[in-house]
PDB file of C-alpha atoms and ligand atoms in Angstrom:
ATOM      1  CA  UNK A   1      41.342 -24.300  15.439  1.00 92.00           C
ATOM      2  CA  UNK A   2      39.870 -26.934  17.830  1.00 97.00           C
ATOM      3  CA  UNK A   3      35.904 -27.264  18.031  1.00 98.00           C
ATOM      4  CA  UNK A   4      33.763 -28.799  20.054  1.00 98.00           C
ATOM      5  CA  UNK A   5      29.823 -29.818  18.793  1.00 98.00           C
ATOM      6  CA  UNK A   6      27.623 -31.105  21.624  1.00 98.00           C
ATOM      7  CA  UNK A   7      24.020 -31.430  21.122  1.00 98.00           C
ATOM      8  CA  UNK A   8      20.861 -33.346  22.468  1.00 98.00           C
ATOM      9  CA  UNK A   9      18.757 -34.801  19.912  1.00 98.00           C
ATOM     10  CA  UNK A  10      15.332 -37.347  20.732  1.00 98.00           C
ATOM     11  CA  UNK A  11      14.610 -38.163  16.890  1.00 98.00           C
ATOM     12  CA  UNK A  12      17.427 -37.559  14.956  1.00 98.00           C
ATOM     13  CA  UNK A  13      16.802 -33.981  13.270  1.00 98.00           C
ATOM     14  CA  UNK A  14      19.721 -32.089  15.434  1.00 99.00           C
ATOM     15  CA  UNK A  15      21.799 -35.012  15.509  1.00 98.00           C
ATOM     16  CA  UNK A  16      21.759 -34.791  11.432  1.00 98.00           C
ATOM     17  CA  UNK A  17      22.366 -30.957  11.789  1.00 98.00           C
ATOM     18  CA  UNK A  18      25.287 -31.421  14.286  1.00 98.00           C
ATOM     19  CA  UNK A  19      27.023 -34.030  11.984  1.00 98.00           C
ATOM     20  CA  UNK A  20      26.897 -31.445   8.836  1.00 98.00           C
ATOM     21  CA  UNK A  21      28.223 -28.909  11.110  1.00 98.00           C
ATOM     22  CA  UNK A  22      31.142 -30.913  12.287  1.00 98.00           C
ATOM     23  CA  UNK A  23      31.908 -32.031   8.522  1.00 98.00           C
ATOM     24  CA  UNK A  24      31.683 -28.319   7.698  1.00 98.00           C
ATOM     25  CA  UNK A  25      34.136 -27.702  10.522  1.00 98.00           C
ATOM     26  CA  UNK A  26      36.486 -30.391   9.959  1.00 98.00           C
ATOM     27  CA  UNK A  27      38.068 -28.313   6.608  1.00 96.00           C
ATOM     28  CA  UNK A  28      39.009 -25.482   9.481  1.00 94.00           C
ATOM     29  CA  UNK A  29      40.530 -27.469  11.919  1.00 96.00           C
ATOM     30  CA  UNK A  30      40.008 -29.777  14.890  1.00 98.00           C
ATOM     31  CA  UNK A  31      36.737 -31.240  15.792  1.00 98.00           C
ATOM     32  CA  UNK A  32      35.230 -33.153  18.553  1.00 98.00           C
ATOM     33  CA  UNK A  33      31.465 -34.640  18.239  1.00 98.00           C
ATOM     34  CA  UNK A  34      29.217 -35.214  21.096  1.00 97.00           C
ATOM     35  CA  UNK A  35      26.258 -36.241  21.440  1.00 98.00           C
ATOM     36  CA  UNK A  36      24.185 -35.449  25.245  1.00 98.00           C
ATOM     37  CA  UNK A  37      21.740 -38.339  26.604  1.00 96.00           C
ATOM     38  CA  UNK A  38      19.315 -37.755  28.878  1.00 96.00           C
ATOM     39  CA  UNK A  39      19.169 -40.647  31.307  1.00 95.00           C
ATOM     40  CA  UNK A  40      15.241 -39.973  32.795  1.00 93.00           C
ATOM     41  CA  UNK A  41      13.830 -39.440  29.976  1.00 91.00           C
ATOM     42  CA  UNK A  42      10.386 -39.928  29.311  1.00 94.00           C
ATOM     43  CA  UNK A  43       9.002 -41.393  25.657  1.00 95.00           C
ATOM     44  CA  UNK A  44       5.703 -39.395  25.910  1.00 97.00           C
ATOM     45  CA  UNK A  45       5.471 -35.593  24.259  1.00 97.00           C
ATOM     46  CA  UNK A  46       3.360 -34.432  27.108  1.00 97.00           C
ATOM     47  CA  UNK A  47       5.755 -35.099  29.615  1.00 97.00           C
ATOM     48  CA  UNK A  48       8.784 -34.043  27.727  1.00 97.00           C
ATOM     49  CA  UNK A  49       6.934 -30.974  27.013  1.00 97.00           C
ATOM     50  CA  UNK A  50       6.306 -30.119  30.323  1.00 97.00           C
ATOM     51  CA  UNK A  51       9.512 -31.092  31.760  1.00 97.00           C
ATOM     52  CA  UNK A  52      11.131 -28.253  29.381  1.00 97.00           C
ATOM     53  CA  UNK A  53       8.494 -26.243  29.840  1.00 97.00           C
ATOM     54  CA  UNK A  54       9.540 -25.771  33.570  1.00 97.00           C
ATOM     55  CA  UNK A  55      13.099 -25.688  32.650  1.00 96.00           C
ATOM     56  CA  UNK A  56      13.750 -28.627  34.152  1.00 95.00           C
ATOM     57  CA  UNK A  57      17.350 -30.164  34.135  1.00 97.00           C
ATOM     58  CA  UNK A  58      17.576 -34.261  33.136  1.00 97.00           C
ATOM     59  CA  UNK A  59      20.640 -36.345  34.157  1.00 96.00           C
ATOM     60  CA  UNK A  60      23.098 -36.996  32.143  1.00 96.00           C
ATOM     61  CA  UNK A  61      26.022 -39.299  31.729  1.00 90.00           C
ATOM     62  CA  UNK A  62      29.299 -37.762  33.186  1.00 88.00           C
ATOM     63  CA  UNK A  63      31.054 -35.768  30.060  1.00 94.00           C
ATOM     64  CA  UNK A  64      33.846 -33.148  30.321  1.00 94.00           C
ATOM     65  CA  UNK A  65      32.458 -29.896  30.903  1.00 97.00           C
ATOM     66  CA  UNK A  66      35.812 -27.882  30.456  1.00 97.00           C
ATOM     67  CA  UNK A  67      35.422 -26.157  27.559  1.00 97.00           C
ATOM     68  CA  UNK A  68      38.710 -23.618  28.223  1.00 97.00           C
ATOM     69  CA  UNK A  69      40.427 -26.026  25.121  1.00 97.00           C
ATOM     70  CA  UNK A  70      38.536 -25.755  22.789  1.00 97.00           C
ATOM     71  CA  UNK A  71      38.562 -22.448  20.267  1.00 96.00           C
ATOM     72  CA  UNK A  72      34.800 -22.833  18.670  1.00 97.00           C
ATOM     73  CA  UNK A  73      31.745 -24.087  20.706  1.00 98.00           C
ATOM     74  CA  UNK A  74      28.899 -24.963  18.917  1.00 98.00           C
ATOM     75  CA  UNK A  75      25.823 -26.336  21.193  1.00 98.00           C
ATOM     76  CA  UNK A  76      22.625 -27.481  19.393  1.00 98.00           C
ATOM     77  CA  UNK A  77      19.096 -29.136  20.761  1.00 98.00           C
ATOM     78  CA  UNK A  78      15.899 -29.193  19.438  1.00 98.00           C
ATOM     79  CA  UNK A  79      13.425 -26.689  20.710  1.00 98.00           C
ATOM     80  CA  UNK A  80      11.115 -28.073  22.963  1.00 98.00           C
ATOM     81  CA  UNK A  81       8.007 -26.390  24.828  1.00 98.00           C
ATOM     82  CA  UNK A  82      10.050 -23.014  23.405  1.00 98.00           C
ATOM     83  CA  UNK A  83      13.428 -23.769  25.357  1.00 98.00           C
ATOM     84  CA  UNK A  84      16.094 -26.155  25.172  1.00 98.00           C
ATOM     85  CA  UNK A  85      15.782 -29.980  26.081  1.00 98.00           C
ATOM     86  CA  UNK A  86      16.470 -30.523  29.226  1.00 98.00           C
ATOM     87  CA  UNK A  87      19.461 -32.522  28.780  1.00 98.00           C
ATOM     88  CA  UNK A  88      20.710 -29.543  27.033  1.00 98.00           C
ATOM     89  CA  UNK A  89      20.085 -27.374  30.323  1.00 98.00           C
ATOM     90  CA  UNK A  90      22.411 -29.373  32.433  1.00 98.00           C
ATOM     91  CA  UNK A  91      24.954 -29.173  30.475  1.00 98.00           C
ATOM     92  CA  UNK A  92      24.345 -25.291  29.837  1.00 98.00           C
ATOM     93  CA  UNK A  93      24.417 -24.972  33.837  1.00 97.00           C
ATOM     94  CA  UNK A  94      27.571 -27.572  34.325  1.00 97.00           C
ATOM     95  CA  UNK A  95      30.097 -25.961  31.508  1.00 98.00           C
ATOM     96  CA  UNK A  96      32.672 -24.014  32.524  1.00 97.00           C
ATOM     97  CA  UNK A  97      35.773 -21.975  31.330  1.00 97.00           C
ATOM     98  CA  UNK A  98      33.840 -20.106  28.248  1.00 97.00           C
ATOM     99  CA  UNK A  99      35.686 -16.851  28.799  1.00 95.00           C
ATOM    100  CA  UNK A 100      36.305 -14.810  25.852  1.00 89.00           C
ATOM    101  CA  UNK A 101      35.028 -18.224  23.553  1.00 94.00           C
ATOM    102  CA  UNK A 102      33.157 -17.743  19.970  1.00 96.00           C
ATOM    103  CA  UNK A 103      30.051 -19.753  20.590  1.00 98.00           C
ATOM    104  CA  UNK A 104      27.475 -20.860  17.927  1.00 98.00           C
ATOM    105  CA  UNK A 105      23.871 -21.594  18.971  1.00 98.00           C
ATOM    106  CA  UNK A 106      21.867 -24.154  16.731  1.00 98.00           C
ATOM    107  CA  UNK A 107      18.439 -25.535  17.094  1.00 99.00           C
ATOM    108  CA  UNK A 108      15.959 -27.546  14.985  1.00 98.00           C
ATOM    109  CA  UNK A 109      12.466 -26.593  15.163  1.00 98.00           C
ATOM    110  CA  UNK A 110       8.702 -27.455  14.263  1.00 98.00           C
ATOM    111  CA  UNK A 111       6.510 -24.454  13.687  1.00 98.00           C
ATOM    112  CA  UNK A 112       9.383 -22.505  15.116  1.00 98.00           C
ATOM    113  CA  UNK A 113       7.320 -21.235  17.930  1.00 98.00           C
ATOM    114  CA  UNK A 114      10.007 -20.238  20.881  1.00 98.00           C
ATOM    115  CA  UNK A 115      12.952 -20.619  18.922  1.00 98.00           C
ATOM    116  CA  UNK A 116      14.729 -17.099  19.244  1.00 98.00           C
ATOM    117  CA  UNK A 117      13.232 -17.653  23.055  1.00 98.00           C
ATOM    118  CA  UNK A 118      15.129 -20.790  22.956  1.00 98.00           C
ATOM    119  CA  UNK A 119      18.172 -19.632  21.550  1.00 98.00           C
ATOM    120  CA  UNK A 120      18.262 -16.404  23.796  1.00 98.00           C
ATOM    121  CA  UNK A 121      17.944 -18.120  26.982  1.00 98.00           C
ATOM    122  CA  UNK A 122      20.634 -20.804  25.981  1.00 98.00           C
ATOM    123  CA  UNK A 123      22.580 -17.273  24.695  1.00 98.00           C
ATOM    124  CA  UNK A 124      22.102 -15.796  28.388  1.00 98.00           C
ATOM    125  CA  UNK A 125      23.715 -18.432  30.462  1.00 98.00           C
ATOM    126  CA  UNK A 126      26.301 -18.243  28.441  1.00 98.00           C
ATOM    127  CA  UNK A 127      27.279 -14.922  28.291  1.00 97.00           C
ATOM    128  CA  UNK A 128      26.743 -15.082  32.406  1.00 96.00           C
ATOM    129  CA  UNK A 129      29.825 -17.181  31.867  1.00 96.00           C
ATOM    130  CA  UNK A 130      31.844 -15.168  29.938  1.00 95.00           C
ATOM    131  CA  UNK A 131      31.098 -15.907  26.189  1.00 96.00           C
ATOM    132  CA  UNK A 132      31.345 -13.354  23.888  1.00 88.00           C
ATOM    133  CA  UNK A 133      31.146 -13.922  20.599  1.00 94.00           C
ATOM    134  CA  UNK A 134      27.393 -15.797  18.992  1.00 98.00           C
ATOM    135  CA  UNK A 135      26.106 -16.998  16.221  1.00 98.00           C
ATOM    136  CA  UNK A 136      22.973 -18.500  15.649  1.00 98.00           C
ATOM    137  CA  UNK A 137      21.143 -20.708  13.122  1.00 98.00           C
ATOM    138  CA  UNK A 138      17.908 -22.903  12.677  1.00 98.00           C
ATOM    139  CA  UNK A 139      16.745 -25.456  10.751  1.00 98.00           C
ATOM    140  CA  UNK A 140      12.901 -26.458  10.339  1.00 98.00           C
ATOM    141  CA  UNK A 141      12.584 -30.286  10.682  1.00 98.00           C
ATOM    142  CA  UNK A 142      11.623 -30.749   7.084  1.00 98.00           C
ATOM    143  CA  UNK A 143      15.329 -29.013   5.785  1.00 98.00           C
ATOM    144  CA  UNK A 144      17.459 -31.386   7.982  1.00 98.00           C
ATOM    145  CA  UNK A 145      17.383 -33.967   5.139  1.00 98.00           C
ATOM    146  CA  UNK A 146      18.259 -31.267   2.532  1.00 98.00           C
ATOM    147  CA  UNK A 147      22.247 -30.985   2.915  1.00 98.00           C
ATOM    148  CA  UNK A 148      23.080 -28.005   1.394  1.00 98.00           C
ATOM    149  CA  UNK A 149      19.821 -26.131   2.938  1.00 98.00           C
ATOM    150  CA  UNK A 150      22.048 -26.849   6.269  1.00 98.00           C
ATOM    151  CA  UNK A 151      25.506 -25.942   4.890  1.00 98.00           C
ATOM    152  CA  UNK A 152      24.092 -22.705   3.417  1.00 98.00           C
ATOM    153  CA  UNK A 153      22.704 -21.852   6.347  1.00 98.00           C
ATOM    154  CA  UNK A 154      25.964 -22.789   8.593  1.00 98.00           C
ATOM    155  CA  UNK A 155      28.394 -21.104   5.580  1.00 98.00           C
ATOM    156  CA  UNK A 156      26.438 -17.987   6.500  1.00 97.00           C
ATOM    157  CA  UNK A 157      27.065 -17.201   9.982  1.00 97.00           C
ATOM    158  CA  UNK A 158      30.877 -18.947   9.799  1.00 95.00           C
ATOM    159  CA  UNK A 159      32.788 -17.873   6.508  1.00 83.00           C
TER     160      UNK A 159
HETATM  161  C1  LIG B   1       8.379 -32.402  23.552  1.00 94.48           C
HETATM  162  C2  LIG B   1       8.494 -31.579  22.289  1.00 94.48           C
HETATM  163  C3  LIG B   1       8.253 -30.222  22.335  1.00 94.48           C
HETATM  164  C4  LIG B   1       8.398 -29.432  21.180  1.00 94.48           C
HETATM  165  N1  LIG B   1       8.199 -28.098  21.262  1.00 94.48           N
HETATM  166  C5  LIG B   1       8.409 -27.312  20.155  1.00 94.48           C
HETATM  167  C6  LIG B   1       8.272 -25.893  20.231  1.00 94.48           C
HETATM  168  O1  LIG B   1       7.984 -25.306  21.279  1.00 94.48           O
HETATM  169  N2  LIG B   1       8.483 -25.163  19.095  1.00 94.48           N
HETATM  170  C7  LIG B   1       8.815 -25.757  17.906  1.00 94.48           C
HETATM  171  O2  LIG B   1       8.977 -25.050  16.911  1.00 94.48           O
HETATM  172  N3  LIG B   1       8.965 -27.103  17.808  1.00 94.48           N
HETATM  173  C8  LIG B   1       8.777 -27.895  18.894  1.00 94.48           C
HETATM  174  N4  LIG B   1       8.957 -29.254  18.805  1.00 94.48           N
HETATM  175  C9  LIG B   1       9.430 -29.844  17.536  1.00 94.48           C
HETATM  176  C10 LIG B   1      10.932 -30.153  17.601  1.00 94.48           C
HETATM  177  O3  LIG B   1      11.671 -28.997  17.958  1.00 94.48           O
HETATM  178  C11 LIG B   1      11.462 -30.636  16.246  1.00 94.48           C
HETATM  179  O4  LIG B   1      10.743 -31.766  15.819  1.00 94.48           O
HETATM  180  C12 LIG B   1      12.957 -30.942  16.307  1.00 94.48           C
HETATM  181  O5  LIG B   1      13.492 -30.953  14.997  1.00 94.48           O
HETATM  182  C13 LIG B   1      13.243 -32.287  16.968  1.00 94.48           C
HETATM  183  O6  LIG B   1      14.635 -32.481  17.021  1.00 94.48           O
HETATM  184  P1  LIG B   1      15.322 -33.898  17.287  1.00 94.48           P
HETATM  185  O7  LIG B   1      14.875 -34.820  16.150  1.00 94.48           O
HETATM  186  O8  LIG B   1      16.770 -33.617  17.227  1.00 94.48           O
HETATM  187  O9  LIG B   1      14.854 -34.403  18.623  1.00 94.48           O
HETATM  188  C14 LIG B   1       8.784 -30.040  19.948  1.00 94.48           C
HETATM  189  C15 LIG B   1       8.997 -31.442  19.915  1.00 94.48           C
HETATM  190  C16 LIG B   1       8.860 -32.203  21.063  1.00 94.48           C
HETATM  191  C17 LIG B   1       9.128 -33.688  21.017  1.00 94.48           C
END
């Protein structure tokens, strides 16, 4: 099995998430690690807010976005303004070749306000593409730090 994890993360809590995951993943197989970076970002909530408020796309740097290789794609990003980050967005617009592909959707959240709104429009734009098979877990901020919180939760929608 090959895998691919690419997330966005501003303060660390989905990075932490996305390197479990990958460890987890590692036992089954093949596993790539990336991490997305916004290149107009701005430092200040309000603006960041906004920005993914209006679904607003960010630049990023050049990546592959050819996912046909890989078997497993699992795409995390905190929830902000109840979507995805904005560098998340771009890449959800610029993948391609997801046809038939078991996806897993993972955010980190707050107060968890918007995240099944998150996860279902990230969910949408990928089944527009051709995915077929998701899974789906969260982690409140707080749990990131708790190890086998995360692996329980990632053990239950993969084993
Ligand atoms: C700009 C911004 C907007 C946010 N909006 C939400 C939200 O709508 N719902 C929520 O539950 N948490 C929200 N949060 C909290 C983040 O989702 C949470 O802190 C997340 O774990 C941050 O992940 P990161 O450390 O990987 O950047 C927001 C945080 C920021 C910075």
């Amino acid at each position: 099995m090959r895998a691919l994890v690419i997330y966005y993360s501003y303060s660390g809590n989905t990075r932490k998430v996305s390197k479990i995951l990958a460890e987890y993943l590692k036992q089954k197989g093949e596993v790539e690690i990336t991490e997305l970076k916004a290149q107009d970002e701005s430092d200040k909530f309000f603006t960041q807010a906004l920005r993914a408020f209006k679904k607003e796309r960010a630049e990023i740097l050049p990546l592959n976005f050819d996912l046909s290789q890989y078997d497993l794609l699992c795409l995390g990003t905190p929830v902000w303004a109840f979507g995805p980050a904005p560098a998340m967005n771009t890449f959800l617009d610029k993948c391609f070749g997801l046809a038939g592909k078991q996806i897993v959707l993972f955010t980190t959240y707050g107060s968890g306000a918007g995240n099944n709104r998150c996860l279902n429009y990230m969910q949408k734009i990928l089944a527009r593409k051709g995915a077929k098979d998701f899974r789906r877990f969260s982690i409140q901020q707080f749990k990131v730090n708790n190890p086998e919180f995360v692996l329980s939760q990632i053990r239950e929608i993969l084993s």
